[in-house]
Short mmCIF file of C-alpha atoms and ligand atoms in Angstrom, two decimals:
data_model
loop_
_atom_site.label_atom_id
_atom_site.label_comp_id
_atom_site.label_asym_id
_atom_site.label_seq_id
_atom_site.Cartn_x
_atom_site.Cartn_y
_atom_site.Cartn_z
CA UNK A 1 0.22 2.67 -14.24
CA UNK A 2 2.27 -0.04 -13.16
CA UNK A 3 3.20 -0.58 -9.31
CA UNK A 4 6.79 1.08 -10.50
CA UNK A 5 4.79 4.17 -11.25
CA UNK A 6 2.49 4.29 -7.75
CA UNK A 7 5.41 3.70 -5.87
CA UNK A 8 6.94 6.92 -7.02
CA UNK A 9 3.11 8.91 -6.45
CA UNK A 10 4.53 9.48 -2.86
CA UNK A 11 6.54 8.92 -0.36
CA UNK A 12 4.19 7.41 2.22
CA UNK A 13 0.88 4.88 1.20
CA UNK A 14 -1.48 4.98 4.11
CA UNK A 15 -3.06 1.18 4.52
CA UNK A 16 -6.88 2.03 5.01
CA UNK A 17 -8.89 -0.14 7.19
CA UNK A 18 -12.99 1.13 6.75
CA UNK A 19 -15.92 0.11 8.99
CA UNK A 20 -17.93 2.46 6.54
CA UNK A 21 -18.20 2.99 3.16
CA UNK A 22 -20.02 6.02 3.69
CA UNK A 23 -16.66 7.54 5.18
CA UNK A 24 -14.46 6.50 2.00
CA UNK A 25 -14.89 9.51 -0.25
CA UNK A 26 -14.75 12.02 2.56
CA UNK A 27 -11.29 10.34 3.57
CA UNK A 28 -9.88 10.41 -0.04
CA UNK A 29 -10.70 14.02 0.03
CA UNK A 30 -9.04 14.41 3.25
CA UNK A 31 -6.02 12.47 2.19
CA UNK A 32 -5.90 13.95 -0.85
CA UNK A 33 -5.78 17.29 0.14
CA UNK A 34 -3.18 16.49 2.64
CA UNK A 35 -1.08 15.32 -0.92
CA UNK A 36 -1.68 11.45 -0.85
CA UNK A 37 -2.25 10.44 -4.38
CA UNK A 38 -2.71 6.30 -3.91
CA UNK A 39 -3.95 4.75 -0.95
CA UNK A 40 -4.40 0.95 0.05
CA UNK A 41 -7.77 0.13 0.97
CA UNK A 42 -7.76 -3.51 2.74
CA UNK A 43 -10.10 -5.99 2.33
CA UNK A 44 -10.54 -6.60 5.77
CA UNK A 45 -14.21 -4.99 6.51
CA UNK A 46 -17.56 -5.94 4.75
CA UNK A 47 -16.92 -2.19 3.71
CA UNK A 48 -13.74 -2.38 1.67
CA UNK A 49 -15.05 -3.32 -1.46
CA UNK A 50 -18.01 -0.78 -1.49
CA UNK A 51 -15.25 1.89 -0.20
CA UNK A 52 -12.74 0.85 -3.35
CA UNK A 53 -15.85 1.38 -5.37
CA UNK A 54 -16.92 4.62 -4.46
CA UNK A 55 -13.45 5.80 -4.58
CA UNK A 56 -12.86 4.83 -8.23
CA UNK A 57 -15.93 5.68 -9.31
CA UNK A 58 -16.57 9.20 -7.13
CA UNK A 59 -12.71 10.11 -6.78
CA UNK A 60 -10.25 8.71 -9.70
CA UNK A 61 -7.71 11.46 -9.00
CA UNK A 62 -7.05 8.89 -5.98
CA UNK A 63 -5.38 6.13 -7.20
CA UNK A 64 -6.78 3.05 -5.40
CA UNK A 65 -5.71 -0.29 -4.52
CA UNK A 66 -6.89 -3.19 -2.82
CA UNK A 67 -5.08 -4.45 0.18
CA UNK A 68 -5.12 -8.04 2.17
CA UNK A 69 -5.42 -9.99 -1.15
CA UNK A 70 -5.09 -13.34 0.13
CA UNK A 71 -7.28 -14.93 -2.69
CA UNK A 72 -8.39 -15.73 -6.37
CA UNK A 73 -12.01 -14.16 -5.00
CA UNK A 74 -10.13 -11.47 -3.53
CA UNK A 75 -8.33 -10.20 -7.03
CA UNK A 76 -11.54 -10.83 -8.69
CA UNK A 77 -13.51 -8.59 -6.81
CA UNK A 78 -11.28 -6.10 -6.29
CA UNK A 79 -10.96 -5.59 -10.00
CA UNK A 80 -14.78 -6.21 -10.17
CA UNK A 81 -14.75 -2.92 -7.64
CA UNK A 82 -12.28 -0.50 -9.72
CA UNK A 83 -8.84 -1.22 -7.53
CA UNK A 84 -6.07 -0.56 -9.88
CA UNK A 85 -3.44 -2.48 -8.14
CA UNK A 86 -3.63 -4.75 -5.57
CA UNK A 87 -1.07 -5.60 -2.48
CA UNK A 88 -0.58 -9.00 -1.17
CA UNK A 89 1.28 -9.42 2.24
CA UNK A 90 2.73 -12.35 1.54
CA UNK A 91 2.40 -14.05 -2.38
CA UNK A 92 1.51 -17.36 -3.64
CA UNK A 93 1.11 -18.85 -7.30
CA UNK A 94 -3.12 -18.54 -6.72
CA UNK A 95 -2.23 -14.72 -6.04
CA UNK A 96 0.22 -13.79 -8.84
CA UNK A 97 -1.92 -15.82 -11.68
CA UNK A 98 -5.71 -14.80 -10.14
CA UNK A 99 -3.79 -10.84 -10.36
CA UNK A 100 -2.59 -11.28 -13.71
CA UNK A 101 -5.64 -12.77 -15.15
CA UNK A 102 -7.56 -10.03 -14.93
CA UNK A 103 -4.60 -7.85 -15.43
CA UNK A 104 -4.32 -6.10 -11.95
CA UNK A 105 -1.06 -4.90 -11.12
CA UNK A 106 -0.05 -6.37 -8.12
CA UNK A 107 2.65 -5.44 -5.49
CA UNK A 108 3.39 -8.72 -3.65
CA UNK A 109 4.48 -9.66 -0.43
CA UNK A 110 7.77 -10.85 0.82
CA UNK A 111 9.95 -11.30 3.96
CA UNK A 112 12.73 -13.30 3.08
CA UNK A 113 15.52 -12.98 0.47
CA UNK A 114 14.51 -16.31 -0.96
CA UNK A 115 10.63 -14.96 -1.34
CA UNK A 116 12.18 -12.22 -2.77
CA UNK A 117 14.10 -14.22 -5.67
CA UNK A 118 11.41 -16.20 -5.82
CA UNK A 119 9.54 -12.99 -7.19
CA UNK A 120 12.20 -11.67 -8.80
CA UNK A 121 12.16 -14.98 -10.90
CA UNK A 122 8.49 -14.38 -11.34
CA UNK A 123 9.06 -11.06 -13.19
CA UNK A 124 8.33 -8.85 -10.25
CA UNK A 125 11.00 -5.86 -9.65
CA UNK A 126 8.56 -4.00 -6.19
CA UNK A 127 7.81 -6.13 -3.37
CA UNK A 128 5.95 -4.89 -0.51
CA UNK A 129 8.47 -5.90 2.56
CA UNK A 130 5.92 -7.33 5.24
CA UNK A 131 6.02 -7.50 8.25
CA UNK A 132 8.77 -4.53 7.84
CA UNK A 133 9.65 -4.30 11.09
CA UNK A 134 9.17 -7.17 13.38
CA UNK A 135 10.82 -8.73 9.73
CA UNK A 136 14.07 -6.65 10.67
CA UNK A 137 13.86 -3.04 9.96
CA UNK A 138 15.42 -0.42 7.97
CA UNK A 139 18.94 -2.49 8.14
CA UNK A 140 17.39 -5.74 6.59
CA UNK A 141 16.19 -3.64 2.87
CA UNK A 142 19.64 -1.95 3.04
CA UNK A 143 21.49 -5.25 3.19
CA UNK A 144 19.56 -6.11 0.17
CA UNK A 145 20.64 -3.08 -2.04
CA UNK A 146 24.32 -5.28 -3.10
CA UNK A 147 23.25 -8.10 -3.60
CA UNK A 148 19.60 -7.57 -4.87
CA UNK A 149 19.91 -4.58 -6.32
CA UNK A 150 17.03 -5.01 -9.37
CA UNK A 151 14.61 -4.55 -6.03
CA UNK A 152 12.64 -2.15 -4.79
CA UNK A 153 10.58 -2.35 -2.04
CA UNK A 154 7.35 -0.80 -0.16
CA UNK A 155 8.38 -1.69 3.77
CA UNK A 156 4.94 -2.12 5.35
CA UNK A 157 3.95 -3.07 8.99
CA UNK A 158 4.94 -1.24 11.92
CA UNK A 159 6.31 1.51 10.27
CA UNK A 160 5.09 5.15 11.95
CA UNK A 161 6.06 9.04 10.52
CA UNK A 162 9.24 9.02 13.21
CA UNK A 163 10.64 6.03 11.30
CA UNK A 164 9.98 6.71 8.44
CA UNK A 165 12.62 9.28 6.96
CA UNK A 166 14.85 5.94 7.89
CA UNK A 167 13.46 3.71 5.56
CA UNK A 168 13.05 6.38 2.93
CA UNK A 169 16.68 7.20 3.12
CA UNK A 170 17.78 3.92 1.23
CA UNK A 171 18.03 4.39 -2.31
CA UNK A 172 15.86 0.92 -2.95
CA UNK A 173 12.61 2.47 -0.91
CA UNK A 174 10.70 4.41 -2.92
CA UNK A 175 8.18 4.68 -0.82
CA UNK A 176 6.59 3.18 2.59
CA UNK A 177 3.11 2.06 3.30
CA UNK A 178 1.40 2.86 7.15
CA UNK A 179 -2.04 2.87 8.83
CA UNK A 180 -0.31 5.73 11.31
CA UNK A 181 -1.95 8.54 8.89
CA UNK A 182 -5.44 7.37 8.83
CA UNK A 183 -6.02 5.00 11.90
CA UNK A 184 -9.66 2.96 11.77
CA UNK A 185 -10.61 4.69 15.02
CA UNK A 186 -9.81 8.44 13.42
CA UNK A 187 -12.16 7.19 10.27
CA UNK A 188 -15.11 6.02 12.66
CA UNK A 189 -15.31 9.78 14.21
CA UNK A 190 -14.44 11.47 11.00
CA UNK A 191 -11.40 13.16 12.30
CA UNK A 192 -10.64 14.09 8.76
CA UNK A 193 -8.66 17.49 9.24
CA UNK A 194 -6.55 15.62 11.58
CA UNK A 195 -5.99 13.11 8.73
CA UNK A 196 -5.32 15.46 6.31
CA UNK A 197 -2.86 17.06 8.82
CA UNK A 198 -0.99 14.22 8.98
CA UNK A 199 -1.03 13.55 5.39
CA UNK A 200 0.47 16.75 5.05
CA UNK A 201 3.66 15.68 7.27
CA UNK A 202 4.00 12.66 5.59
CA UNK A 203 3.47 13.39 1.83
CA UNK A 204 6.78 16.00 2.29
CA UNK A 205 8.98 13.10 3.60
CA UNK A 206 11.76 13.59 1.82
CA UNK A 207 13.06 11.07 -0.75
CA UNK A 208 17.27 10.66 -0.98
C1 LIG B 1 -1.23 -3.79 7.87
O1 LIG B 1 -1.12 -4.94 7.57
O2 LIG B 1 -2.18 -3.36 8.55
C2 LIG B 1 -0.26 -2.85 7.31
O3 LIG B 1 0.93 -3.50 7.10
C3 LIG B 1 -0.09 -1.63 8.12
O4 LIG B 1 0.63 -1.91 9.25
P1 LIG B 1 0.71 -0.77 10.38
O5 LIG B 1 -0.68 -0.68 10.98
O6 LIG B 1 1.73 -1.30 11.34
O7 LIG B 1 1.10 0.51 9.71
#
């Protein structure tokens, strides 16, 4: 699939920060069964990669990314681990060229219109919109429809299931990414159902 495609798996792409890789496939299940079909599992934790892993490996109807790519190591082992895309929150040339070397879809960071063209120019048509709202909320993407409007965009950062529905209501968000669903602290005590509850509220956000 390309990052066109997991956009459109859902309206809402919880960002995953795991302490232990123990706790990923119990999540997945959790998330899945709340209807979250891809997920973005950052590679902030010694866990992450071992969490991707056992995700690909133990739960492919989850589609899994890598988050926090910040590196050429960081594409490398993310493929290495079985991500299928990978999400950057802000892009360089290392990033795009480590991502399409070993042919890892990648849905890059941006914050500013020029960034944005800047990818555009690159051959990118998603951008994840970082930090989405300290960057300038819902209003800042729908300025962009006019005058950008080969764009689409994954607003990330900030973003919680009561503001959602706003972002989602502009025709060039597909989708929005959020840790709100699956907070670190809710994995640590395996508050799954609770997970799953909330993955229920925010997988029937409604799309325009
Ligand atoms: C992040 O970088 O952690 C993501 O953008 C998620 O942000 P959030 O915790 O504000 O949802």
């Amino acid at each position: 699939m390309n990052i066109s495609e997991i956009l459109l798996l859902g309206p809402v792409m919880p960002v995953i920060v795991i302490d232990d890789a123990d706790l990923a496939v119990p999540l997945g299940e959790a998330l899945l069964s709340g209807g979250i079909n891809a997920i973005e599992v950052t590679l902030r934790t010694d866990a992450a990669l071992n969490s991707i892993e056992r995700l690909a490996k133990e739960l492919p109807e989850i589609c899994v990314g890598a988050g926090t790519i910040l590196t050429e190591i960081n594409a490398h082992s993310a493929t290495n681990a079985g991500a299928r895309f990978a999400v950057s929150p802000g892009t360089t040339h290392l990033i795009i060229n480590a991502c399409k070397a070993h042919n890892l879809p990648l849905l890059p960071g941006a914050s500013t219109v020029s960034e944005m063209l800047t990818l555009h120019e690159a051959g990118f048509t998603a951008i994840k919109f970082f930090p989405a709202a300290a960057a300038g909320g819902a209003q800042f993407i729908k300025s962009l429809a006019s005058p950008l409007p080969h764009l689409q965009f994954c607003p990330t950062g900030g973003i919680t299931y009561n503001t959602a529905s706003s972002w989602l209501a502009l025709a060039n968000v597909p989708c929005v990414g959020g840790s709100w669903l699956a907070p670190a602290h809710d994995i640590n005590q395996q508050n799954f159902s609770m997970i799953t509850e909330r993955a229920k509220q925010a997988s029937t956000l409604k799309r325009p």
